[in-house]
Coordinates of C-alpha atoms in Angstrom, one line a residue:
Chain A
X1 CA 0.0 0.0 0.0
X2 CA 1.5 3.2 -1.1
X3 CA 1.3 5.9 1.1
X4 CA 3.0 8.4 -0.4
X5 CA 2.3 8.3 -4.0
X6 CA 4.2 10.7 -7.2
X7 CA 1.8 9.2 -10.2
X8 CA 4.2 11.2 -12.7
X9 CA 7.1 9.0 -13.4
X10 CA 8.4 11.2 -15.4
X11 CA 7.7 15.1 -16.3
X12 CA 9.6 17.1 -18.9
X13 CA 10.3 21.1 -18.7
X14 CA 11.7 23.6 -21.3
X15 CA 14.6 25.6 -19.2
X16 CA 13.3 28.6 -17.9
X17 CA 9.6 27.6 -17.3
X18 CA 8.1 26.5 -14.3
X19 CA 8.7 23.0 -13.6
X20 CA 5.7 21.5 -11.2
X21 CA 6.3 18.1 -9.1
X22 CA 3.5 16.4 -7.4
X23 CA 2.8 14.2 -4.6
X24 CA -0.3 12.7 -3.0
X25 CA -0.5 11.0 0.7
X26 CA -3.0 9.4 2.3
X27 CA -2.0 8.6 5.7
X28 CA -3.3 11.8 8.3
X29 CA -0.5 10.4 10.5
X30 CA 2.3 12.2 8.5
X31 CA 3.6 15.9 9.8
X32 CA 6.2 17.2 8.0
X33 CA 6.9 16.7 4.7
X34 CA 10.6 16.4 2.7
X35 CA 12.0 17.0 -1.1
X36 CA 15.1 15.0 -1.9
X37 CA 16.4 15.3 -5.2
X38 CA 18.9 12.7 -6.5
X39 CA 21.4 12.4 -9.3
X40 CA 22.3 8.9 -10.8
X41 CA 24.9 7.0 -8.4
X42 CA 24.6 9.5 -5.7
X43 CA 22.5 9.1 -2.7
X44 CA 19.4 11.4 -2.8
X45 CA 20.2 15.1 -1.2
X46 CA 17.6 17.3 0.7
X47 CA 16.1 19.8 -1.3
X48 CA 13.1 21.3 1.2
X49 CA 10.7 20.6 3.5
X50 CA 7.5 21.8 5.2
X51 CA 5.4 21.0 8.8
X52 CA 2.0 20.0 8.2
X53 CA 1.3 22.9 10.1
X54 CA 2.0 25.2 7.4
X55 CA 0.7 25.6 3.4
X56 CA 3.6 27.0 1.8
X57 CA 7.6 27.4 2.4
X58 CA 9.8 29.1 -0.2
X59 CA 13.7 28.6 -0.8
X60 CA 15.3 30.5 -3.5
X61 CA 14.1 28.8 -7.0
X62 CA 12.0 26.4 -5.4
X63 CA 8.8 26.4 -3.3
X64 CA 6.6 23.8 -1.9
X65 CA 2.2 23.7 -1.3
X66 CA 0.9 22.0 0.7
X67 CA -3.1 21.1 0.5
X68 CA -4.2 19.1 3.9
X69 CA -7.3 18.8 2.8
X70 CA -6.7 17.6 0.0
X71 CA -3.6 15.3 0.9
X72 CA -1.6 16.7 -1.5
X73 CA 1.9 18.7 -2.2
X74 CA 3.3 20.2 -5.0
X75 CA 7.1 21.3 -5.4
X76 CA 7.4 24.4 -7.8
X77 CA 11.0 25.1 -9.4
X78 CA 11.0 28.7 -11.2
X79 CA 12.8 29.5 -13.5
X80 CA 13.7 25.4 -14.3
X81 CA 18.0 25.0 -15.3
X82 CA 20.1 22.1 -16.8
X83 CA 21.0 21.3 -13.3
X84 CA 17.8 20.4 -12.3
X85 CA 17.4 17.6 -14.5
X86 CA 17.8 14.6 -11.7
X87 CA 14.8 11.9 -10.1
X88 CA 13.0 13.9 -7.5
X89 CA 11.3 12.1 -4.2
X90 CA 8.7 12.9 -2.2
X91 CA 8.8 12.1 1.3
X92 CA 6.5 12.3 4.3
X93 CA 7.5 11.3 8.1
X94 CA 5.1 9.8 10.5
X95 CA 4.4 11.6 13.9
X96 CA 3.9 8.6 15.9
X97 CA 7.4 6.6 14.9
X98 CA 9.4 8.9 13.0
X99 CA 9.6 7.0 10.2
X100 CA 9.7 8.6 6.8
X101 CA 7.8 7.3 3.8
X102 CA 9.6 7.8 0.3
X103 CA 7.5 7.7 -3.1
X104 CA 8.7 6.0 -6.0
X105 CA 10.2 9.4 -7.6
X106 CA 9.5 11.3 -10.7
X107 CA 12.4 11.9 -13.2
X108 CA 12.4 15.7 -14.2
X109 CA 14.4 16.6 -17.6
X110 CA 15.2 20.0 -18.1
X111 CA 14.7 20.9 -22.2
X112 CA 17.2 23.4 -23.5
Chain B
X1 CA 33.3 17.7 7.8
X2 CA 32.8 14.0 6.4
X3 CA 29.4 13.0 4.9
X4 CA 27.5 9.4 5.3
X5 CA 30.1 6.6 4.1
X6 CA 29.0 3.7 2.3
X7 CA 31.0 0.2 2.1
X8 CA 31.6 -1.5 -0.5
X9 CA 30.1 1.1 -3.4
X10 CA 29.5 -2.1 -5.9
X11 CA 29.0 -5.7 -5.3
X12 CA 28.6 -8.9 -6.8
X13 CA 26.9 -12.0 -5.1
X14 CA 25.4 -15.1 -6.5
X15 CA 21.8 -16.7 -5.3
X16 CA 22.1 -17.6 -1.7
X17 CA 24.9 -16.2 -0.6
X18 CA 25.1 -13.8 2.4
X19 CA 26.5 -10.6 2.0
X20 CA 26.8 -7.6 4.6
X21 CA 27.1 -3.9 3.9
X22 CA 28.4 -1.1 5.8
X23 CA 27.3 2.7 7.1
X24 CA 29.1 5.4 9.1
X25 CA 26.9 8.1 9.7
X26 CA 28.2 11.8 9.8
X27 CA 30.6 12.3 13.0
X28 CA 27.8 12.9 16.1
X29 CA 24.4 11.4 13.9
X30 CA 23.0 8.9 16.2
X31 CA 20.3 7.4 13.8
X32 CA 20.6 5.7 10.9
X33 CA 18.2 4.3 8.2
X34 CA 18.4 1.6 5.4
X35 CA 16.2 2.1 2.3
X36 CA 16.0 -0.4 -0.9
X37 CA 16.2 1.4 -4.3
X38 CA 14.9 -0.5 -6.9
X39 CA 13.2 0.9 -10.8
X40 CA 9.8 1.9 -10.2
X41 CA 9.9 0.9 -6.8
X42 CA 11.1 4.2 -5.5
X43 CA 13.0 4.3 -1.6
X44 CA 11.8 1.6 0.2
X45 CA 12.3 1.3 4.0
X46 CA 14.0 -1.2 5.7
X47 CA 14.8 0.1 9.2
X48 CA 15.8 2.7 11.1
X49 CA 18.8 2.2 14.2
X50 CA 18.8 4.9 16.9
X51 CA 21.7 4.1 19.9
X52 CA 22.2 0.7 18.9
X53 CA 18.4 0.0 19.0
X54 CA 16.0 -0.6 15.7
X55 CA 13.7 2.1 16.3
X56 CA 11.6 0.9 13.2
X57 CA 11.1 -2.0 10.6
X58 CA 9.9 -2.1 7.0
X59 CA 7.7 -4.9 5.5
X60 CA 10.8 -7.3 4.2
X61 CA 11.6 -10.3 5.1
X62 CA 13.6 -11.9 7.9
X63 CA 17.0 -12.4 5.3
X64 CA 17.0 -8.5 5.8
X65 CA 18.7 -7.9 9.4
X66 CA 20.6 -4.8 10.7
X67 CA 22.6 -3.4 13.5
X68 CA 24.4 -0.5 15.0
X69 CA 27.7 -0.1 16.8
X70 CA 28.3 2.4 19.9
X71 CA 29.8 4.1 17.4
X72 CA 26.9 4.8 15.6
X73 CA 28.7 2.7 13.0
X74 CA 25.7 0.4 10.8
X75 CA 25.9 -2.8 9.3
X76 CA 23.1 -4.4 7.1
X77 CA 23.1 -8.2 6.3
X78 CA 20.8 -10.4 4.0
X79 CA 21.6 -13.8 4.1
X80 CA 20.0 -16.1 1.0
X81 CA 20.7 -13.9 -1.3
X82 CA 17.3 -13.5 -4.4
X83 CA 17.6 -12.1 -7.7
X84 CA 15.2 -9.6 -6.7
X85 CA 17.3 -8.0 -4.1
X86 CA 19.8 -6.8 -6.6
X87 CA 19.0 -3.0 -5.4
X88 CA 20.7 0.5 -4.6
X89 CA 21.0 -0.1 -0.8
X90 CA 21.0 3.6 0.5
X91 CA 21.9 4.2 3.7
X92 CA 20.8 7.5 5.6
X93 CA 21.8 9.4 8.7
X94 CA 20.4 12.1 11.0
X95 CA 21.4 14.0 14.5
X96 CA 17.9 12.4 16.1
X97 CA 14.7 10.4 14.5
X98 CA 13.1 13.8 14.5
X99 CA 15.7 15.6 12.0
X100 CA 16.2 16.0 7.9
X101 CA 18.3 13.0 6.4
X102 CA 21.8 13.0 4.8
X103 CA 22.2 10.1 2.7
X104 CA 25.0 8.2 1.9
X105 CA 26.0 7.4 -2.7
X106 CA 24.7 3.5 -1.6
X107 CA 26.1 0.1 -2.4
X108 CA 24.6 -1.4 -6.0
X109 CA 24.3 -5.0 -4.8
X110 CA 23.9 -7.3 -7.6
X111 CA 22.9 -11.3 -7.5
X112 CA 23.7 -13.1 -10.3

């Protein structure tokens, strides 16, 4: 059973534009929510996070939504470059145990 | 300072073999996690070791078995070695359960 679930497997962006990641959970249980971005053969790298208690935290080029009601997160990268081409994983941790729930990813390529 | 170390970066096993893989966190991280990569499967958790206790365990099987040193130091071990555990084993560690993750570049483990 997948609880944290990125149905795009794969998204491509022209450089520049607005590049839009999603992420749908369906455990209430989770409370804070993680970005990891990862290039091939390294581990994954921490991009951005946000408490459940808040809708929206911004870091430079990127910024993630959150939607409780929905269940539902979105990472926004503007303006999209080269370097962000890489498989990008949503993450949610659980407030009872700590533990933290990967999806399966969604490969972003960055279109010159 | 040093970042999460992985050992051995690639290896090669044959069906039911044993083989044992290594993790030292980043100087002072008390908890580590193990997570299975695998295509379409996303980051998959195996367990999580806080002060030489498992803290938390992932749906695999019993071949799957971990544990951590005083010195924060991990090992992971899966004995009977399956096809289907040829993975990225990613290894991740944190100051407490409650903080961000820094990951470690993984062992490929392949089982021919």
């Amino acid at each position: 059973d997948q609880q944290v679930k990125q149905n795009s497997p794969s998204l491509s962006v022209q450089e520049g534009r607005i590049s839009i990641l999603n992420c749908d959970y369906t455990n209430s249980m989770f409370d804070y929510f993680l970005w990891y971005k990862k290039y091939p053969a390294e581990g994954p790298t921490f991009l951005i996070s946000i408490s459940s208690i808040k809708d929206k935290n911004e870091d430079g080029r990127f910024t993630v939504f959150l939607n409780k009601s929905a269940k539902h997160l979105s990472l926004h990268i503007v303006p999209s470059q080269p370097g962000d081409s890489a498989v990008y994983f949503c993450a949610a941790r659980m407030n009872r145990d700590d533990k933290i729930i990967f999806g399966k990813g969604t490969r972003l390529h960055i279109l010159p | 300072k040093a970042g999460v170390t992985q050992t051995p970066r690639y290896l090669i096993k044959t069906r039911g073999q044993q083989v044992t893989l290594s993790c030292s966190p980043i100087s002072g991280h008390r908890s580590v996690s193990w997570y299975q990569q695998t295509p379409g499967q996303g980051l998959q958790f195996l367990f999580e070791y806080f002060s030489e206790t498992q803290r938390n365990k992932g749906n695999f099987p019993g071949r799957f078995s971990g544990r951590q040193f005083s010195n924060s130091r991990s090992e992971m071990n899966v004995s009977t070695l399956e096809l289907g555990d040829s993975a990225l084993y990613l290894c991740a560690s944190s100051l407490t359960s409650r903080s961000g993750y820094t990951f470690g570049s993984g062992t490929r483990l392949t089982v021919v």
